[in-house]
GROMACS .gro file of C-alpha atoms in nm:
model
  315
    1UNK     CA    1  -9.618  12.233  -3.915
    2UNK     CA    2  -9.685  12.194  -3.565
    3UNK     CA    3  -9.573  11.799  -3.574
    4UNK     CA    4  -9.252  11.947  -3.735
    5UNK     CA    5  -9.233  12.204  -3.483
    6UNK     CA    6  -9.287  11.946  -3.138
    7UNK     CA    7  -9.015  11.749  -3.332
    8UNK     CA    8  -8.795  12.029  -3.320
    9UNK     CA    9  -8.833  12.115  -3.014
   10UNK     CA   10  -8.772  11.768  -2.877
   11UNK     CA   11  -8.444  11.760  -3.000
   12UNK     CA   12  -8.319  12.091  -2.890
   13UNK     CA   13  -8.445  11.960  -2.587
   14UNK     CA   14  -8.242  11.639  -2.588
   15UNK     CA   15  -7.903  11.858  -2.696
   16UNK     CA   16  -7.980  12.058  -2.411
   17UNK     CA   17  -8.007  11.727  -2.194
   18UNK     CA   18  -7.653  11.598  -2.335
   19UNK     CA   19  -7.522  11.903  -2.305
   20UNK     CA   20  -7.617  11.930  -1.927
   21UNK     CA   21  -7.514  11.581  -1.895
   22UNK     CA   22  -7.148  11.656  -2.102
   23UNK     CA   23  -7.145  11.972  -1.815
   24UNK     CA   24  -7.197  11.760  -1.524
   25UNK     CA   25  -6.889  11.493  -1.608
   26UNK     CA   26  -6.682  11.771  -1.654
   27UNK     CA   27  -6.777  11.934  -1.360
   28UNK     CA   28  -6.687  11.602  -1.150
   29UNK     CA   29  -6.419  11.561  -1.373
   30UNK     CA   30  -6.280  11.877  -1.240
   31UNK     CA   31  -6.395  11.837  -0.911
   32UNK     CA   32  -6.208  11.473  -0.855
   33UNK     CA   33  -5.864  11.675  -1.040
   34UNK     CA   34  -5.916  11.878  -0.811
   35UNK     CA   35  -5.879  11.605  -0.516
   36UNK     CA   36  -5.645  11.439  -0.655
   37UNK     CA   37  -5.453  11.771  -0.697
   38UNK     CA   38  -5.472  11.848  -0.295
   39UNK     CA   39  -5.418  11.478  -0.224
   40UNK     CA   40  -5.103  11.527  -0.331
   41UNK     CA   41  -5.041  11.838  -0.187
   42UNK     CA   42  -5.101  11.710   0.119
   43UNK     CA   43  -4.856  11.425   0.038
   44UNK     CA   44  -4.550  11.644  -0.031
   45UNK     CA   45  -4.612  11.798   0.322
   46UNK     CA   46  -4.629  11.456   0.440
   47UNK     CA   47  -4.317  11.392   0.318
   48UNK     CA   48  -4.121  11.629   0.441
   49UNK     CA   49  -4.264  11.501   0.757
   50UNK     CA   50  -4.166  11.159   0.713
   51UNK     CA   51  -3.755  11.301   0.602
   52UNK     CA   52  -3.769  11.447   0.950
   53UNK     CA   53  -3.905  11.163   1.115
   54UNK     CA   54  -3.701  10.877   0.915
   55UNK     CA   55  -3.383  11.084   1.015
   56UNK     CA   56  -3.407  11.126   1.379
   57UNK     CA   57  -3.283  10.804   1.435
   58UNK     CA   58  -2.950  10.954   1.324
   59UNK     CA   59  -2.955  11.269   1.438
   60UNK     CA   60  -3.025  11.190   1.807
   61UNK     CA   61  -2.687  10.941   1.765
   62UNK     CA   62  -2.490  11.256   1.734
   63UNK     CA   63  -2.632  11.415   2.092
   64UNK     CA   64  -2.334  11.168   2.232
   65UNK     CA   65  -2.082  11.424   2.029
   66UNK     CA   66  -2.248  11.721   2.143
   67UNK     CA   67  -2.479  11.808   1.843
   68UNK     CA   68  -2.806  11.882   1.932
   69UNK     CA   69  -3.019  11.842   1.527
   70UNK     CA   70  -3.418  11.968   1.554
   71UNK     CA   71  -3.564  11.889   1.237
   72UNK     CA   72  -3.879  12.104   1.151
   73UNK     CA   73  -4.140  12.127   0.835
   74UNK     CA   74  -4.116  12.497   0.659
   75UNK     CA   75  -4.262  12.676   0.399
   76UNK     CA   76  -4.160  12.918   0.232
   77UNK     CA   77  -4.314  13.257   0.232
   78UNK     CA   78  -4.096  13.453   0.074
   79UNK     CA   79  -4.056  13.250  -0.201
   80UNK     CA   80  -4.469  13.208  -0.268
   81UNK     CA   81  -4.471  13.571  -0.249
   82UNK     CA   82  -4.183  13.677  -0.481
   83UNK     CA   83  -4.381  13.412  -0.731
   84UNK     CA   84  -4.698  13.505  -0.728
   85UNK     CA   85  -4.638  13.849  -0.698
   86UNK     CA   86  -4.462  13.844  -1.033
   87UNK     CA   87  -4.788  13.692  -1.245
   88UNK     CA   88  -5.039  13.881  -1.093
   89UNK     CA   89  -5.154  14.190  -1.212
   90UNK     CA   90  -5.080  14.447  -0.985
   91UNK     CA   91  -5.358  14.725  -1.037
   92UNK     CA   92  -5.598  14.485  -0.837
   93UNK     CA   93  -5.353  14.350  -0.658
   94UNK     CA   94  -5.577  14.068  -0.562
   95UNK     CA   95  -5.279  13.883  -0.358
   96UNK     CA   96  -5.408  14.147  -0.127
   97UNK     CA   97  -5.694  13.958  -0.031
   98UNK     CA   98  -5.442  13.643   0.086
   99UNK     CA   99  -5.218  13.859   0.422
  100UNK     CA  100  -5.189  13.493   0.595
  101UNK     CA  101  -4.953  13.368   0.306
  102UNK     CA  102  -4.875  13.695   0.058
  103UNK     CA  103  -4.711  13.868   0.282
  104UNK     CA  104  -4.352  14.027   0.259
  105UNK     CA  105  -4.261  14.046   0.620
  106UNK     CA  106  -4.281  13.659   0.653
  107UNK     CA  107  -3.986  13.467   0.618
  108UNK     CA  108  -3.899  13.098   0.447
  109UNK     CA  109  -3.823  13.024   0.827
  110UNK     CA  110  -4.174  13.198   1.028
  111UNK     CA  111  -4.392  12.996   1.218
  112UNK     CA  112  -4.718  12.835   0.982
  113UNK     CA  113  -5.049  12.624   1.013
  114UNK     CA  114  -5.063  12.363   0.763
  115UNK     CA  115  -5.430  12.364   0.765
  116UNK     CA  116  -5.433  12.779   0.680
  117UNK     CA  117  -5.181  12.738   0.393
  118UNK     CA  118  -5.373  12.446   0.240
  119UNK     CA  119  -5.691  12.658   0.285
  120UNK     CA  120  -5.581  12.959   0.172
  121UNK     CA  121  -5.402  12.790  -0.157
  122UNK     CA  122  -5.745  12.655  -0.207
  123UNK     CA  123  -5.942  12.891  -0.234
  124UNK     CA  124  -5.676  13.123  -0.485
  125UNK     CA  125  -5.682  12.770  -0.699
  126UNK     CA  126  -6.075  12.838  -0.720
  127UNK     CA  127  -6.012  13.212  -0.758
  128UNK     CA  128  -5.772  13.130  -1.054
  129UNK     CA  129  -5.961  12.891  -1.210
  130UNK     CA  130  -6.287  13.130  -1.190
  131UNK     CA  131  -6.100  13.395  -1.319
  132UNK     CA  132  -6.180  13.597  -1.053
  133UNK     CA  133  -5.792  13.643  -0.981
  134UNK     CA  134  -5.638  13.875  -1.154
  135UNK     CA  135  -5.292  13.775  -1.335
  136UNK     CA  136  -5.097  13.898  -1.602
  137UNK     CA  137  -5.235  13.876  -1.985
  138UNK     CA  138  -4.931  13.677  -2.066
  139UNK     CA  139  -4.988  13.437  -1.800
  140UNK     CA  140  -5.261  13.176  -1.869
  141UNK     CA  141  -5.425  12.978  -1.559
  142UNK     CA  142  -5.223  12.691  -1.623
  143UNK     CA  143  -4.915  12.853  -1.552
  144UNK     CA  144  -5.058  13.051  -1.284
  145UNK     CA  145  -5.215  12.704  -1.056
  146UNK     CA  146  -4.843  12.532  -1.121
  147UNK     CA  147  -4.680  12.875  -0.994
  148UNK     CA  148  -4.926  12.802  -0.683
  149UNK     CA  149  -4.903  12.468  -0.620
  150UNK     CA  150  -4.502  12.451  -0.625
  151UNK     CA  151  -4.317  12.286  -0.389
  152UNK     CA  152  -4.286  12.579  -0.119
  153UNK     CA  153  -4.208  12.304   0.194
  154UNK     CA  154  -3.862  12.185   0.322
  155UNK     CA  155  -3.740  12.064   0.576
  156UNK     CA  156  -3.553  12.314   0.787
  157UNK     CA  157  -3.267  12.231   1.016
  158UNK     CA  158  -3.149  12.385   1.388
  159UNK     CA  159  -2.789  12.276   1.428
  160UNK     CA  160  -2.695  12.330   1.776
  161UNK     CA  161  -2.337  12.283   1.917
  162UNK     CA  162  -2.204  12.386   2.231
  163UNK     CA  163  -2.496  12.613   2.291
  164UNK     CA  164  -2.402  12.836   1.948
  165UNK     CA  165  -2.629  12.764   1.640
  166UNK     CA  166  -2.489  12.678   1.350
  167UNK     CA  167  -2.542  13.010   1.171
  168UNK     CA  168  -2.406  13.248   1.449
  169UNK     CA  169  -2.067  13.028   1.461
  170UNK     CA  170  -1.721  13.138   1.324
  171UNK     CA  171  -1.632  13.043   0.999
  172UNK     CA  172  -1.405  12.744   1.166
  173UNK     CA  173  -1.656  12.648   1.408
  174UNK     CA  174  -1.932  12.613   1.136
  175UNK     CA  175  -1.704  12.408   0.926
  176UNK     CA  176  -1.588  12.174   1.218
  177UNK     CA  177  -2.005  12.094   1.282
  178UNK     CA  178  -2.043  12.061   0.930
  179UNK     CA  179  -1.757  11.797   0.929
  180UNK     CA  180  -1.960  11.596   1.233
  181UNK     CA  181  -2.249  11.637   1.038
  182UNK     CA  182  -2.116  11.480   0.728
  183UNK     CA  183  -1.983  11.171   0.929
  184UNK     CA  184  -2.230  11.161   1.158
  185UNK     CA  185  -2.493  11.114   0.920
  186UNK     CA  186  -2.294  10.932   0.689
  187UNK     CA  187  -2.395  10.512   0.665
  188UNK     CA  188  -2.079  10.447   0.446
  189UNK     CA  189  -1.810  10.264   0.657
  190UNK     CA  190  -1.533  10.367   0.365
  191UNK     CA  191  -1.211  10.583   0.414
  192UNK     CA  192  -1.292  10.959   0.434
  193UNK     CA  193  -1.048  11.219   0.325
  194UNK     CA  194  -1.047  11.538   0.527
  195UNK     CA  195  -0.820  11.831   0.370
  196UNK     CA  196  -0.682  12.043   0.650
  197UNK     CA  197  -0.938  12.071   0.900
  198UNK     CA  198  -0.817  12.249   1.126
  199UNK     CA  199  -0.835  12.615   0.889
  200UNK     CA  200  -0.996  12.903   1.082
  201UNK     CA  201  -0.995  12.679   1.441
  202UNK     CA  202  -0.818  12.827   1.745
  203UNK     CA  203  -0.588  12.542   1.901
  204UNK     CA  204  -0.752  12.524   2.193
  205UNK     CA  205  -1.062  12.454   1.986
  206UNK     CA  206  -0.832  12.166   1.767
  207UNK     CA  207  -0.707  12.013   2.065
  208UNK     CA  208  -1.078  12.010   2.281
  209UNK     CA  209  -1.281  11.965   2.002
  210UNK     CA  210  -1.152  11.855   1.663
  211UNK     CA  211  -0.848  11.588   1.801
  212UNK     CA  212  -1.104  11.417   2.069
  213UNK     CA  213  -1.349  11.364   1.767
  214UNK     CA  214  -1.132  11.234   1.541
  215UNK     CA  215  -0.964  11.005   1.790
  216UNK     CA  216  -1.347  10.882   1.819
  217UNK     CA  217  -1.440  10.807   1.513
  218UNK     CA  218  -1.125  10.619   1.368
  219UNK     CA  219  -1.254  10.364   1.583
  220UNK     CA  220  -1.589  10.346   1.308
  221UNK     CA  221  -1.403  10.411   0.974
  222UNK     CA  222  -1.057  10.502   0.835
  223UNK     CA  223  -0.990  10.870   0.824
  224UNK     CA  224  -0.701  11.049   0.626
  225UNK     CA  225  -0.636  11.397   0.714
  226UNK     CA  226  -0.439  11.665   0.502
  227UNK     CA  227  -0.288  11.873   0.781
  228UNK     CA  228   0.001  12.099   0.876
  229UNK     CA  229  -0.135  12.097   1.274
  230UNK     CA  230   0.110  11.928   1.530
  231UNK     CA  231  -0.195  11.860   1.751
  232UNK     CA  232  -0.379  11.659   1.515
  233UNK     CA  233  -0.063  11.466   1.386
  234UNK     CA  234   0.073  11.396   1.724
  235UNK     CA  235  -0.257  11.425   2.013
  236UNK     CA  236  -0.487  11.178   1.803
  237UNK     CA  237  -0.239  10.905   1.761
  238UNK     CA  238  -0.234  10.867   1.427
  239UNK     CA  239  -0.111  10.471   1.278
  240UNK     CA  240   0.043  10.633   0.993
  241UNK     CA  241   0.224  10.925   0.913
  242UNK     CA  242   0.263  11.026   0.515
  243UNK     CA  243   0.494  11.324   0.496
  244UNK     CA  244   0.546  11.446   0.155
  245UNK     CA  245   0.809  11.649  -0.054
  246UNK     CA  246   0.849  11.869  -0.356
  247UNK     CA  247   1.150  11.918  -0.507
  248UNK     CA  248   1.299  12.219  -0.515
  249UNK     CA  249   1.061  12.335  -0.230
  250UNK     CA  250   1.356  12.342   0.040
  251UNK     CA  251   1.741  12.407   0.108
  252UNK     CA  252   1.841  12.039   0.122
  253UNK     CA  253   1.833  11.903  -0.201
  254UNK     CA  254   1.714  11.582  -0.332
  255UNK     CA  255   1.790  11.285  -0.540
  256UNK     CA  256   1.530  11.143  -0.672
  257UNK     CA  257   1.408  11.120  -1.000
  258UNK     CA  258   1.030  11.216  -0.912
  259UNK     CA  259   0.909  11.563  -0.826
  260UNK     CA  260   0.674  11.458  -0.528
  261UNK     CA  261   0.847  11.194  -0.275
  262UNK     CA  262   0.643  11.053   0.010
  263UNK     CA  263   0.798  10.852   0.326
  264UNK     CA  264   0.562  10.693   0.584
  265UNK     CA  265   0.545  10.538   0.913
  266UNK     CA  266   0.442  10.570   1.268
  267UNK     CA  267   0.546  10.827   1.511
  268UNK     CA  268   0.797  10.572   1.691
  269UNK     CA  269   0.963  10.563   1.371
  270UNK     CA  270   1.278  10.835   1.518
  271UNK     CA  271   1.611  10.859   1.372
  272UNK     CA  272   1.812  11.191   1.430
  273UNK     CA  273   1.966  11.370   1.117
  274UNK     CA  274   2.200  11.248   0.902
  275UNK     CA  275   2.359  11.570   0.790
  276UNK     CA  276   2.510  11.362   0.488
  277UNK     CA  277   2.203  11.241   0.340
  278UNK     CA  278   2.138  11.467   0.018
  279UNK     CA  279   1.783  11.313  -0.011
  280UNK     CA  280   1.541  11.491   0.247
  281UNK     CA  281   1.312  11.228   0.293
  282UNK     CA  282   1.617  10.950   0.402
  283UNK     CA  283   1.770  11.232   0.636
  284UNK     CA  284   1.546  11.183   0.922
  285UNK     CA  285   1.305  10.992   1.130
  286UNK     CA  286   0.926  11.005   1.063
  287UNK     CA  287   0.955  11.127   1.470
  288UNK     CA  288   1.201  11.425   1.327
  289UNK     CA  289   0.967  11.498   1.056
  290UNK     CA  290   0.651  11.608   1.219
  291UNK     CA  291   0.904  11.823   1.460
  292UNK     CA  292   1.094  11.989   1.176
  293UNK     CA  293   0.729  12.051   0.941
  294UNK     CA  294   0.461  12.162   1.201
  295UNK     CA  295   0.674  12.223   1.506
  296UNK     CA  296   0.950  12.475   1.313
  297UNK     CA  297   1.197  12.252   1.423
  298UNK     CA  298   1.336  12.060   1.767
  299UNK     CA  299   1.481  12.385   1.844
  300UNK     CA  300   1.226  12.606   1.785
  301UNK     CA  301   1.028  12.370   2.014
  302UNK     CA  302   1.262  12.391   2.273
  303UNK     CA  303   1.263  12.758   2.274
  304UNK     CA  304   0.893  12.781   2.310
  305UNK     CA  305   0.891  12.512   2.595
  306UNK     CA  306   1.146  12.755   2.770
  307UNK     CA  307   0.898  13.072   2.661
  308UNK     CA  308   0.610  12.937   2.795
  309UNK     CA  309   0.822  12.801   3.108
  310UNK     CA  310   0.590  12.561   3.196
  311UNK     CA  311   0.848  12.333   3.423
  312UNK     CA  312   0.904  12.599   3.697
  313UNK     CA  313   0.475  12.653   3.692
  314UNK     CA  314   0.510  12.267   3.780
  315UNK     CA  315   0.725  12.286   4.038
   0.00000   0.00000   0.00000
C-alpha cells in the first residue's frame, strides 16, 4: 500500500511538473505576443513619422509658391475616448484611472508624449487581460485589446498661405490652396483639368494669385481650365482657346447639325462680326469671343473703361 501510494504520489508530482512547465511556455508565449504586439505599435507611430519625413521633400518645393506645409504626428484622443468609453462598464468607470489619454477635453489635434501613450496603453492591455478592467459583459477581451490597440495616429497637416491657415480661409481661398496642393504634390507630368477655378475668388485675388500660378505651372504640365473669368482667359496667356455652344442657348441661331459646337484658337485669332453668318461659332473671331462671353460684350467693355475712367487718372 505504501509502494502504491509513493507511486501515486510521484506522478501527481510529475503532472504537477508538466503542468508548471505547460504554464511557463504559455506565460513566455504571452509575454513575447505581447512584444511583438508593442513592436508593432511602435512601428505604426514610426510610420507616420517616416510619411512626414518622406514628404518634406515636396512640401518645402511649394515654399517658392507661398505655401508654408508643417507636417506633425497626432493621435487621436477623442476618438480613443469615444471607443473605449463605449465597452467599458461604466459603474467602475475604470477609464477613470487613465486622465493622460481618457479624457474628453483633449482633442484629435492636442499636444502628446509618445512614450506616455505607449505606457499608459500598456498597462490597460495588462489591466484587460487581468481582468482587472472592467468592460461590458458583451464585450470579451479580445475585442476590448483590438478596440485599444487601433490605429489612433495620423499624420496631421498645418497649411499655411499668406499668413491665413487653411481652416480659417474663405471658402475660395481654401479651394485655391487646395488646388496648389493637389499640383504641387502631384509627380504626374499629365494634363490636369481644372473646372472653373476661379468660384468664390475676389478678382483681385484671380488676377494676384490664381492667374500668376497658373501662368507658372503650364511651364511643368498642360493645364485645361473650365472658366467663364476674362482674367484667366486673357492675363495667363493661354495657347488655346475652346469656346463652346449649345444650341438654342442664344438669339443667333445656328446651323449645325450637332447640339454642342466648339471653335478654337489663340487669342490673335480676331475677326469682327459678320452680321450675316447664321452659325454663331463662324460669326466672329476667337479675339471677339472671349469679349462677347466673359466681357458682356466690346461695348459693355467700353462702357466700363469709360466708368472706371482710368485714362484721365493717367494723365
Amino acid at each position: 500500500m505504501l509502494n502504491d501510494s509513493i507511486a501515486s504520489d510521484k506522478k501527481l508530482l510529475t503532472e504537477i511538473d508538466q503542468l508548471n512547465k505547460i504554464k511557463k511556455e504559455k506565460t513566455e508565449a504571452i509575454v513575447k505576443c505581447k512584444d511583438e504586439i508593442f513592436k508593432m505599435y511602435d512601428n505604426v507611430y514610426l510610420e507616420y513619422q517616416k510619411i512626414i519625413t518622406d514628404l518634406k521633400e515636396r512640401t518645402t518645393e511649394l515654399e517658392k509658391d507661398g505655401l508654408k506645409i508643417e507636417g506633425i504626428s497626432q493621435f487621436n484622443f477623442a476618438k480613443l475616448y469615444k471607443h473605449i468609453y463605449a465597452i467599458s462598464d461604466g459603474r467602475k468607470a475604470h477609464y477613470n484611472n487613465y486622465p493622460e489619454i481618457f479624457n474628453e477635453q483633449k482633442k484629435a489635434t492636442s499636444n502628446f508624449d509618445y512614450r506616455v501613450i505607449k505606457s499608459n496603453v500598456e498597462k490597460i492591455f495588462e489591466e484587460i487581460f487581468n481582468g482587472n478592467y472592467s468592460i461590458l459583459p458583451r464585450i470579451d477581451k479580445k475585442e476590448a485589446i483590438k478596440t485599444l490597440l487601433d490605429d489612433y495616429f495620423f499624420d496631421y497637416w498645418k497649411i499655411t498661405y499668406k499668413n491665413d491657415q487653411l481652416g480659417e480661409m474663405s471658402t475660395g481661398k481654401a479651394s485655391f490652396v487646395i488646388l496648389m496642393l493637389i499640383i504641387g504634390l502631384s509627380k504626374s507630368k499629365s494634363p490636369i483639368l481644372i473646372d472653373q477655378p476661379e468660384d468664390n475668388l475676389d478678382n483681385r485675388s484671380i488676377t494676384q494669385d490664381l492667374v500668376f500660378y497658373l501662368k507658372n505651372k503650364k511651364l511643368e504640365r498642360q493645364i485645361i481650365v473650365v472658366t467663364h473669368n476674362a482674367n484667366i482667359v486673357v492675363n495667363t496667356d493661354a495657347e488655346n482657346i475652346i469656346v463652346a455652344n449649345q444650341k438654342g442657348q442664344n438669339d443667333t441661331e445656328s446651323y449645325s447639325e450637332f447640339l454642342f459646337d466648339y471653335v478654337n484658337g489663340a487669342i490673335e485669332n480676331t475677326s469682327a462680326l459678320n452680321t450675316t453668318e447664321k452659325d454663331l461659332l463662324k460669326s466672329m473671331g476667337i479675339r471677339e469671343h472671349i469679349a462677347d462671353i466673359v466681357e458682356g460684350g466690346r461695348d459693355a467693355f467700353i462702357l466700363r473703361e469709360k466708368k472706371y475712367r482710368f485714362e484721365k487718372v493717367l494723365n
